Coordinates of C-alpha atoms in Angstrom, one line a residue:
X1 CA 0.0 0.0 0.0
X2 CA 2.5 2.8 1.2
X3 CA 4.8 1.9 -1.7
X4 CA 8.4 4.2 -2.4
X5 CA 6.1 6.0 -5.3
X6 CA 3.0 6.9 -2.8
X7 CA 5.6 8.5 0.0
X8 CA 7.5 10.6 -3.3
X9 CA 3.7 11.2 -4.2
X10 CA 2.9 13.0 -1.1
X11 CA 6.5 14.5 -0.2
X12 CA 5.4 16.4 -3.2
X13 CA 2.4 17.4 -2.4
X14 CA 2.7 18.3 1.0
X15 CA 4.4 21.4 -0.8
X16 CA 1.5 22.8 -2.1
X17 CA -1.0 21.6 0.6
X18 CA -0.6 20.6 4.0
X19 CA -2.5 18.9 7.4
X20 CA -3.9 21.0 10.4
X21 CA -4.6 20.7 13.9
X22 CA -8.3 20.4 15.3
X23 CA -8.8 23.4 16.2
X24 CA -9.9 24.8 12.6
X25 CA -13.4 24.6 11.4
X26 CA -16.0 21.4 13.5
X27 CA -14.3 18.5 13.3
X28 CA -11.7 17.6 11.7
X29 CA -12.5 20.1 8.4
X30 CA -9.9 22.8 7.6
X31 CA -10.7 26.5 7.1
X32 CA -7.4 27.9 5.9
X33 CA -8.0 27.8 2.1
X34 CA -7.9 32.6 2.0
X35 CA -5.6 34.8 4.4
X36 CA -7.9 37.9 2.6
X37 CA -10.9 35.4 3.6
X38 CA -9.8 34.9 6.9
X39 CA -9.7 38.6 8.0
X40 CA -13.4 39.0 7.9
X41 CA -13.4 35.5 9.3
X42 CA -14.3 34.2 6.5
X43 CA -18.3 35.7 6.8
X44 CA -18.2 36.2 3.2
X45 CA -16.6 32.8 1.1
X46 CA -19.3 32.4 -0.8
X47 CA -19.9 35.6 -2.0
X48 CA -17.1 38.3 -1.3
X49 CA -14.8 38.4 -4.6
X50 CA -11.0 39.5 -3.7
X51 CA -8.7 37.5 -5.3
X52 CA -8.1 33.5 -6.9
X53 CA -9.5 32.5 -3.8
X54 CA -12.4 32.7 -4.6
X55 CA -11.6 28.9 -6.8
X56 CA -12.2 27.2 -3.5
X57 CA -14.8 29.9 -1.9
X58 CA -17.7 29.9 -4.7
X59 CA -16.5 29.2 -8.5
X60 CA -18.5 30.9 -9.7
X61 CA -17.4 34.2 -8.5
X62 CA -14.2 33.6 -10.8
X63 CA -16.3 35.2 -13.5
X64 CA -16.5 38.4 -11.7
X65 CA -12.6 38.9 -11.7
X66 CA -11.4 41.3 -14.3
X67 CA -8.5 40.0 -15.3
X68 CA -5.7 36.9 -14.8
X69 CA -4.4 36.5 -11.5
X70 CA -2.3 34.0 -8.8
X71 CA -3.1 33.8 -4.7
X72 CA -0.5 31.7 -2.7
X73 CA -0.1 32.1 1.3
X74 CA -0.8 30.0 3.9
X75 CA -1.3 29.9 8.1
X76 CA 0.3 29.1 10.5
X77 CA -1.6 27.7 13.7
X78 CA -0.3 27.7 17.2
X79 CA -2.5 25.4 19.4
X80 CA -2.6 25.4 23.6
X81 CA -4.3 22.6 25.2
X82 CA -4.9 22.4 28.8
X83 CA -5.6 18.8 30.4
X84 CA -6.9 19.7 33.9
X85 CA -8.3 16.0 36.1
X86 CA -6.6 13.7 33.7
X87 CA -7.0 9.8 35.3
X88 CA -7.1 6.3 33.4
X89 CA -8.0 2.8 34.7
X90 CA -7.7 -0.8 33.1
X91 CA -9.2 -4.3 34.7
X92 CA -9.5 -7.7 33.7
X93 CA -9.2 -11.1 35.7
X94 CA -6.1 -10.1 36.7
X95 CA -7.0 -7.4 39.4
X96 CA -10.3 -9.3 40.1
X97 CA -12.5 -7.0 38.2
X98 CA -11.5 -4.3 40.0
X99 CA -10.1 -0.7 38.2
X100 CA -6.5 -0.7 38.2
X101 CA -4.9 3.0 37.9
X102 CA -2.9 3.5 35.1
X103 CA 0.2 6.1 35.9
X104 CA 0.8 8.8 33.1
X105 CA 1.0 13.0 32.9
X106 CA -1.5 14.9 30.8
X107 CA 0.9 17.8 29.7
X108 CA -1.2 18.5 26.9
X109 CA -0.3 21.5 24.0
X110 CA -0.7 18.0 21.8
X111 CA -1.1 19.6 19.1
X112 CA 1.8 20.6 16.8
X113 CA 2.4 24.6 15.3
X114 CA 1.3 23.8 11.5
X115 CA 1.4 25.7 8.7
X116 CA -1.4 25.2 6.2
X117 CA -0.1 26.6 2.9
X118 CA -2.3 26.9 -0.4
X119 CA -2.2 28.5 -4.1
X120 CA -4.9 29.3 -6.3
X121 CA -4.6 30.5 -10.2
X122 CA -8.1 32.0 -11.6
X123 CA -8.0 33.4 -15.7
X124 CA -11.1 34.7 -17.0
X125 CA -11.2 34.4 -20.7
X126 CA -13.6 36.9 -21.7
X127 CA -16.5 38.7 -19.9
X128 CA -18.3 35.6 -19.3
X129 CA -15.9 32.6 -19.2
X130 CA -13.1 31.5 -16.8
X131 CA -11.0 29.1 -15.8
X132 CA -8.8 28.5 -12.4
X133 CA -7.2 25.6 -10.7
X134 CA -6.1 25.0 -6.4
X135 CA -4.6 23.0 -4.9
X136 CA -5.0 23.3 -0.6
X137 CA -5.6 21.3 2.5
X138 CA -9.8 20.9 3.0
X139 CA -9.4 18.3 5.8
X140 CA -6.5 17.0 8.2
X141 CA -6.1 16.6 11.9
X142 CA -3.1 15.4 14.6
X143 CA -3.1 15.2 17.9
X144 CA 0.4 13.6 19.6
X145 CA 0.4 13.1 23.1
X146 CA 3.8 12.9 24.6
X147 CA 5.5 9.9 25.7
X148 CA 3.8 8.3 29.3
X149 CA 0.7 9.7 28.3
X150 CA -1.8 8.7 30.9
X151 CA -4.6 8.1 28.5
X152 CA -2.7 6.3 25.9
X153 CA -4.4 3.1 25.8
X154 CA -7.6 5.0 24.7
X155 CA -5.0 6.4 22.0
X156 CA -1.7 8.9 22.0
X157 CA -1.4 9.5 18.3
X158 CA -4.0 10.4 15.6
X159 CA -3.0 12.1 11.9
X160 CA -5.0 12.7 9.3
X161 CA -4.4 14.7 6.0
X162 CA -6.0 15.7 3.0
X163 CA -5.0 17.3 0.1
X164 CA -6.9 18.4 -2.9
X165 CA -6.4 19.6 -6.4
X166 CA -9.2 21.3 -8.3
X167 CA -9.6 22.8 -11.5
X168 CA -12.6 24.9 -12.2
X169 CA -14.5 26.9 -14.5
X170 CA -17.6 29.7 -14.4
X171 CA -19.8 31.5 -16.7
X172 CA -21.3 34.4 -16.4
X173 CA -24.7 34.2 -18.1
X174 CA -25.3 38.1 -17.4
X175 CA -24.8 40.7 -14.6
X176 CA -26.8 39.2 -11.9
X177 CA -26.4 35.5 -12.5
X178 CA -23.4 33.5 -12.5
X179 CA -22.0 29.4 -12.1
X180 CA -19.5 27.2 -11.7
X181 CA -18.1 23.7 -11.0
X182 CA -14.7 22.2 -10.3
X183 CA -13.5 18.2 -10.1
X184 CA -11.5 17.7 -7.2
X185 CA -8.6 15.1 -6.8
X186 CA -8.1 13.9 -3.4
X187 CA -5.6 12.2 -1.5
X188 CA -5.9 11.0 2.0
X189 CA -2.8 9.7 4.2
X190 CA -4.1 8.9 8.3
X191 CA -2.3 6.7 11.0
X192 CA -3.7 5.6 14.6
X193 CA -1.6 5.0 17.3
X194 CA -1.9 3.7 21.1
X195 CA -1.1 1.2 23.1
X196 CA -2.5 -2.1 24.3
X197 CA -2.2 -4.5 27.2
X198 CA -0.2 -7.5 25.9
X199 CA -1.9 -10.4 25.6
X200 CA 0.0 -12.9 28.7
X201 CA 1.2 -9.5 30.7
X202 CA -2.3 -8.2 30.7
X203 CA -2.4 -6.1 33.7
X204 CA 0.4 -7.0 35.4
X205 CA 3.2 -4.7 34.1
X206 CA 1.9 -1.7 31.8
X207 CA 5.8 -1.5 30.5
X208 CA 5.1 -4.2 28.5
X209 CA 2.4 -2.6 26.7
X210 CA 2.5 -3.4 22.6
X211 CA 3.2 -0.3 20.2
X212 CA -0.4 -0.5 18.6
X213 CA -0.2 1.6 14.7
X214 CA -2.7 1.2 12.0
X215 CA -2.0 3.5 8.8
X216 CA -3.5 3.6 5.3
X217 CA -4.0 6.1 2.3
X218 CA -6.2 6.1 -0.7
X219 CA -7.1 8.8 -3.6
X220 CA -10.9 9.7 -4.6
X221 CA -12.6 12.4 -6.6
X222 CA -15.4 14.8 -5.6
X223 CA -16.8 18.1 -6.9
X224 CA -18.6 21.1 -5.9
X225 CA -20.8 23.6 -7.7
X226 CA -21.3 27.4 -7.0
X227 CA -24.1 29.9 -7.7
X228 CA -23.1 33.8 -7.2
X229 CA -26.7 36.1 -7.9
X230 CA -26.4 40.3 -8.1
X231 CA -30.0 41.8 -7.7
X232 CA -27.7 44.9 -7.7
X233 CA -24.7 46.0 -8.4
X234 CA -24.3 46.5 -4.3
X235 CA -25.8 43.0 -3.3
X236 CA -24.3 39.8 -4.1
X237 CA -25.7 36.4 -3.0
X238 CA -23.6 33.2 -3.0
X239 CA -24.2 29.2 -2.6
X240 CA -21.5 26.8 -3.0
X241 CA -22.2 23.3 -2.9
X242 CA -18.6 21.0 -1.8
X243 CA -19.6 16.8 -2.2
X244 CA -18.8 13.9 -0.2
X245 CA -15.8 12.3 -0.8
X246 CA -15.8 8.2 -0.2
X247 CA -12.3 6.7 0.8
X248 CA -10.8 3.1 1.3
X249 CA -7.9 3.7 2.8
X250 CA -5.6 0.5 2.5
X251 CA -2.3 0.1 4.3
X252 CA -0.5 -2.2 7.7
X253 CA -1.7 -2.8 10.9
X254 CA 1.5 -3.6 13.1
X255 CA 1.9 -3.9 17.2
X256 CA 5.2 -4.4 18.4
X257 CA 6.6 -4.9 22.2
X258 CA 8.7 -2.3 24.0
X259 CA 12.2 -3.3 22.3
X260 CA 10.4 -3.1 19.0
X261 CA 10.1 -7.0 18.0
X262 CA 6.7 -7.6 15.7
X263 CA 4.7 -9.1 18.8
X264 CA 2.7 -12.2 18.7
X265 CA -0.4 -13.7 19.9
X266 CA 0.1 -16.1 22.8
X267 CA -2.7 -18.1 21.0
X268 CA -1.9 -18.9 17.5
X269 CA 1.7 -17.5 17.6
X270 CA 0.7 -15.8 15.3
X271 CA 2.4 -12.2 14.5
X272 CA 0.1 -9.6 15.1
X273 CA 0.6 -7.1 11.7
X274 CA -1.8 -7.9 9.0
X275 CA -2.9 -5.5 5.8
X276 CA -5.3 -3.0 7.2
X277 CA -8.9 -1.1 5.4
X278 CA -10.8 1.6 6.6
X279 CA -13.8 3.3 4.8
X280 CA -13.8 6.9 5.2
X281 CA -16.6 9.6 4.1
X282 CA -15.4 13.9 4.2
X283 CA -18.7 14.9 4.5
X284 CA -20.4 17.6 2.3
X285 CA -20.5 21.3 3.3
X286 CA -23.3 23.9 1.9
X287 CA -22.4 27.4 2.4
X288 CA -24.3 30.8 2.4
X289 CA -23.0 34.3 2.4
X290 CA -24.1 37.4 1.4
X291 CA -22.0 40.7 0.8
X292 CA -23.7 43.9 1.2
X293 CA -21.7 47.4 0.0
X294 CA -22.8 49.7 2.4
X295 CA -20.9 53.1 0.9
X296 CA -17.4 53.5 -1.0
X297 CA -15.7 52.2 1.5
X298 CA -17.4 50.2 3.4
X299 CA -19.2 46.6 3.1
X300 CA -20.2 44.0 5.1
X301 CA -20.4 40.4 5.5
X302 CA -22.6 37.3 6.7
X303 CA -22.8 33.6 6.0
X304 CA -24.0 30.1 7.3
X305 CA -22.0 27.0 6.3
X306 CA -23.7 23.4 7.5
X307 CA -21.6 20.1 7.3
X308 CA -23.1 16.6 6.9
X309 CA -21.0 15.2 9.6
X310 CA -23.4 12.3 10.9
X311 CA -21.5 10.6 7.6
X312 CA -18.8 9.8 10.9
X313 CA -20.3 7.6 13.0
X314 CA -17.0 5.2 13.9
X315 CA -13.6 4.6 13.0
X316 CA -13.3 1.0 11.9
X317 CA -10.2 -0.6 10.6
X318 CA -10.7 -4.0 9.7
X319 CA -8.4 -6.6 7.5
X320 CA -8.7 -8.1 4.4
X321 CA -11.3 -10.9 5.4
X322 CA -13.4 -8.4 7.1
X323 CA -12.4 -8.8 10.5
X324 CA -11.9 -6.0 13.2
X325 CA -8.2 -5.1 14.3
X326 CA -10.0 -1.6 16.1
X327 CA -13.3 -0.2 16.1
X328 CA -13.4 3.7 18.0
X329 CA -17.5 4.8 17.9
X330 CA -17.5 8.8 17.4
X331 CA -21.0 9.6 16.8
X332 CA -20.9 12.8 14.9
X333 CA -24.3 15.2 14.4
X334 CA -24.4 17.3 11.3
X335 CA -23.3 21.1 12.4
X336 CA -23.9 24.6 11.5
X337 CA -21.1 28.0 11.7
X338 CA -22.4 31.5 10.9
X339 CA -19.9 34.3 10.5
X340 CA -20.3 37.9 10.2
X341 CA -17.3 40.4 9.3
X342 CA -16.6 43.3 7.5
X343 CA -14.1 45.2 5.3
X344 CA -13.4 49.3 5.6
X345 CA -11.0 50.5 2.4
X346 CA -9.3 52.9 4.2
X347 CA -7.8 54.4 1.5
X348 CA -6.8 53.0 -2.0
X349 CA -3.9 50.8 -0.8
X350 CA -4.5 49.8 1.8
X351 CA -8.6 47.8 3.3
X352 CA -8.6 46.7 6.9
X353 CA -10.8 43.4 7.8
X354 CA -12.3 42.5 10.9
X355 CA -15.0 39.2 11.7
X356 CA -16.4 36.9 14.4
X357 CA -17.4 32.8 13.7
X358 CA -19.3 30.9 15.7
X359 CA -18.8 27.3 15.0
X360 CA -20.8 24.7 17.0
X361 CA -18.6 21.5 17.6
X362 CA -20.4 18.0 15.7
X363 CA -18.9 15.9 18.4
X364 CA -20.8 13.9 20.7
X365 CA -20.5 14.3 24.7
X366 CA -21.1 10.4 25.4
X367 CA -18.1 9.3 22.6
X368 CA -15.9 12.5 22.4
X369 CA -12.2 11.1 22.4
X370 CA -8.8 11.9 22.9
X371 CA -8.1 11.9 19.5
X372 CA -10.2 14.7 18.6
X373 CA -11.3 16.5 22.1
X374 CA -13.0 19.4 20.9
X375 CA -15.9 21.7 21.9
X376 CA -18.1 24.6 20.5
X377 CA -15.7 27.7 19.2
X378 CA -15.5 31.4 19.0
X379 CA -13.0 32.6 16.6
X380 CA -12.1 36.6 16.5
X381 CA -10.3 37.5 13.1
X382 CA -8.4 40.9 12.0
X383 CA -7.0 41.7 8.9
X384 CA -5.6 43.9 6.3
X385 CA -4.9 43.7 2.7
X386 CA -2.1 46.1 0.9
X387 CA -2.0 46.8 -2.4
X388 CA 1.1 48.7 -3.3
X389 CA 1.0 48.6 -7.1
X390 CA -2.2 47.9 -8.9
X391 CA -0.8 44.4 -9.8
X392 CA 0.4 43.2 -6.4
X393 CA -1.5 42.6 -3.2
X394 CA -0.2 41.1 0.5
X395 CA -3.2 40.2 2.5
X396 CA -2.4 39.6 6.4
X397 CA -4.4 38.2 9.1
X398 CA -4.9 36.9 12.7
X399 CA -7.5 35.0 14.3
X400 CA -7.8 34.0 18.0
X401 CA -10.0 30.7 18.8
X402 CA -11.3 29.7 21.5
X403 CA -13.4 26.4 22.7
X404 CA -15.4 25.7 25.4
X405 CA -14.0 23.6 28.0
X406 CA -15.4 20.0 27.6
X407 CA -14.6 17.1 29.2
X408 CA -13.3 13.3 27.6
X409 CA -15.1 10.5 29.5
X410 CA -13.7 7.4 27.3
X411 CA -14.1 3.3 27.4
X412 CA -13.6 0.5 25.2
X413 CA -12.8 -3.3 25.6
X414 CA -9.9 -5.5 24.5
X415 CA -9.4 -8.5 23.9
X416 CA -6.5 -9.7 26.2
X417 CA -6.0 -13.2 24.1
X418 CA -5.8 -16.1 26.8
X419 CA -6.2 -13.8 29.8
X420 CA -9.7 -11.9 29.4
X421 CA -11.5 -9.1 28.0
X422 CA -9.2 -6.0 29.7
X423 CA -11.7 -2.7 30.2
X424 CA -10.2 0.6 29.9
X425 CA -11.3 3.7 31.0
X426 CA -9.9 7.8 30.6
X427 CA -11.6 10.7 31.4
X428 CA -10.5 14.4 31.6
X429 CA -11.1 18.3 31.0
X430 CA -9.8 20.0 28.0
X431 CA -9.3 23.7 27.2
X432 CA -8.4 24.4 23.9
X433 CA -7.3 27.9 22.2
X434 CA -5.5 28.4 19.4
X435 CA -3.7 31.3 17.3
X436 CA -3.6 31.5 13.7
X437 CA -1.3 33.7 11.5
X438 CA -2.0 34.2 7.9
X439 CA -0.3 35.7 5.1
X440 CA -0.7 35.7 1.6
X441 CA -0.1 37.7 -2.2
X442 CA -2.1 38.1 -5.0
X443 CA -0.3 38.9 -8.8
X444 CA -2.7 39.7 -11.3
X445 CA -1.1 39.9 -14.3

């Protein structure tokens, strides 16, 4: 599966597009795809026209650009976590039933400074036709706990990434109405970590825990479609439709004891790696924006995106003849952000941004995990975009999220091999923030 060409494949790629943390849009979903978007926190994607962004906000808007132009940037996110009443247990036979205390620390700040880079190249051919292509990051998450974590049987490493590549085109049917559609190429690369109670140790010494990873990529294609409507020349109206995307991802299931040795079931003898499947579904998003010019200078934002995440109901990794190596329920519930911003041209160089998002988490309070331990958000954004020559403008931002403080209450069974089914147990309080720092430049040529 993860051959010598699929790892040059993605060095490659990971240039252009990249992996975030959580704590971007619900879920696992990625906002970062316009620094100029980001400013007015992104209230307006589907209906505010700036620069090539607009490829990924609303395609259809591409035919409202006057001439040629290239957007590249990216942001960097600095994540702080906060694990506050971190405790684990595990029991089997071993300790008679009873709830054995697993030792660990709960440092948190699990989530690495990422920088979520993107390009976008729209050409309008005439008044009515245009073309563009992007290539950026729509979904990707990673959470790495550090070593001793205390909940790290329930899992202490999760990474998923997704880039896409999209080309695109719009027309312009007059001076109200306008669509598009792009084809997007996907590629997926995720791995699952944590570690398990040996089989024959079982309770008795957690050292001897195996090294538990599962990992897998796979490619797919999706789409989305955009309407952009002008009543008047001050009012425009945009929908943009962004489809499912269905993955199998395919790759190696390995556990290994603590001096790295495959490890084996006490059973069979058996080695315990096998090929490893998961199905996968990026769920579809529907957004809503309007942008209203309220004078010269000033206009102003709003917009509504809903995602379909009840798609993710479980993550379930299975081998070739179908039969469970881990099974995690997550339980999502489709979810809803609004956003309102607004941008003031202060003077012909230089238009300052400013917008709040409310993004309501799709995660459920009875199977919210470790992997992904995240909560309703308020993001704050500020921005500014410069234009110093009428061909070249640098668009900077900086959002502040923050989440509300939940709480991890986590359980799942093993299967301990000869010894028993081994129950474990983590629970604590997370408090998430997050900065973001975005930067980008716009040639038109």
């Amino acid at each position: 599966m993860q051959n010598k060409f699929n790892r040059i494949t993605w060095a490659v790629a990971i240039a252009a597009a990249a992996f975030a943390s959580q704590a971007n849009a619900g879920g696992y979903q990625i906002n970062e795809q316009s620094v100029s978007g980001q400013g007015y926190g992104h209230s307006g994607r589907s209906s505010n026209v700036n620069d090539a962004t607009i490829v990924f906000g609303n395609p259809a808007g591409m035919s409202f650009l006057d001439r040629a132009q290239l957007t590249a940037g990216g942001t960097y996110l600095n994540v702080n976590s906060r694990i506050r009443n971190a405790e684990a247990t595990r029991s089997n036979l071993l300790t008679g039933g009873f709830a054995q205390p697993v030792d660990g620390s709960s440092e948190g700040d699990m989530v690495p400074g990422t920088l979520i880079p993107f390009a976008f190249y729209a050409h309008p051919v005439n008044e009515q036709l245009a073309f563009g292509f992007g290539v950026y990051a729509p979904f990707g998450s990673k959470t790495d706990y550090e070593d001793g974590f205390v909940g790290r049987n329930l899992g202490n490493y999760t990474e998923l990434r997704v880039i896409s590549a999209q080309p695109t085109v719009s027309y312009r049917f007059n001076d109200q109405w306008s669509v598009g559609a792009g084809v997007t190429y996907n590629r997926v690369d995720g791995e699952l970590r944590r570690q398990v109670p040996q089989p024959g140790f079982g309770m008795a010494d957690p050292d001897q825990d195996l090294d538990s990873r599962v990992e897998g990529d796979d490619d797919a294609w999706g789409y989305n479609l955009g309407i952009m409507f002008q009543p008047v020349p001050e009012t425009t109206l945009g929908l943009t439709y962004r489809s499912k995307v269905d993955y199998t991802l395919t790759g190696h299931y390995r556990a290994t004891n603590p001096d790295g040795t495959v490890a084996t079931n006490p059973l069979t003898g058996a080695a315990l790696e096998d090929n490893a499947r998961l199905n996968l579904v990026t769920p579809e998003t529907v957004n809503f924006s309007v942008t209203q010019q309220m004078s010269d200078r000033l206009k102003l934002m709003a917009g509504a995106s809903w995602v379909r995440w009840s798609r993710f109901n479980e993550i379930h990794v299975t081998n070739d003849a179908g039969d469970t190596i881990t099974r995690e329920r997550q339980d999502y519930s489709n979810a809803w952000a609004y956003g309102v911003g607004g941008e003031y041209q202060l003077n012909p160089q230089l238009a300052l941004r400013a917008g709040v998002t409310l993004d309501f988490t799709p995660t459920s309070d009875q199977y919210r995990s470790a992997r992904i331990p995240s909560d309703d958000r308020r993001i704050f954004s500020i921005g500014a975009g410069w234009t110093p020559m009428d061909n070249l403008t640098l668009d900077f931002a900086y959002s502040y999220l923050t989440e509300r403080g939940t709480q991890v209450d986590q359980t799942r069974t093993d299967h301990a091999g000869t010894i028993a089914e081994t129950e474990l147990a983590y629970s604590a309080d997370y408090k998430n923030e997050a900065h973001g720092f975005g930067a980008q430049l716009t040639y038109r040529f």
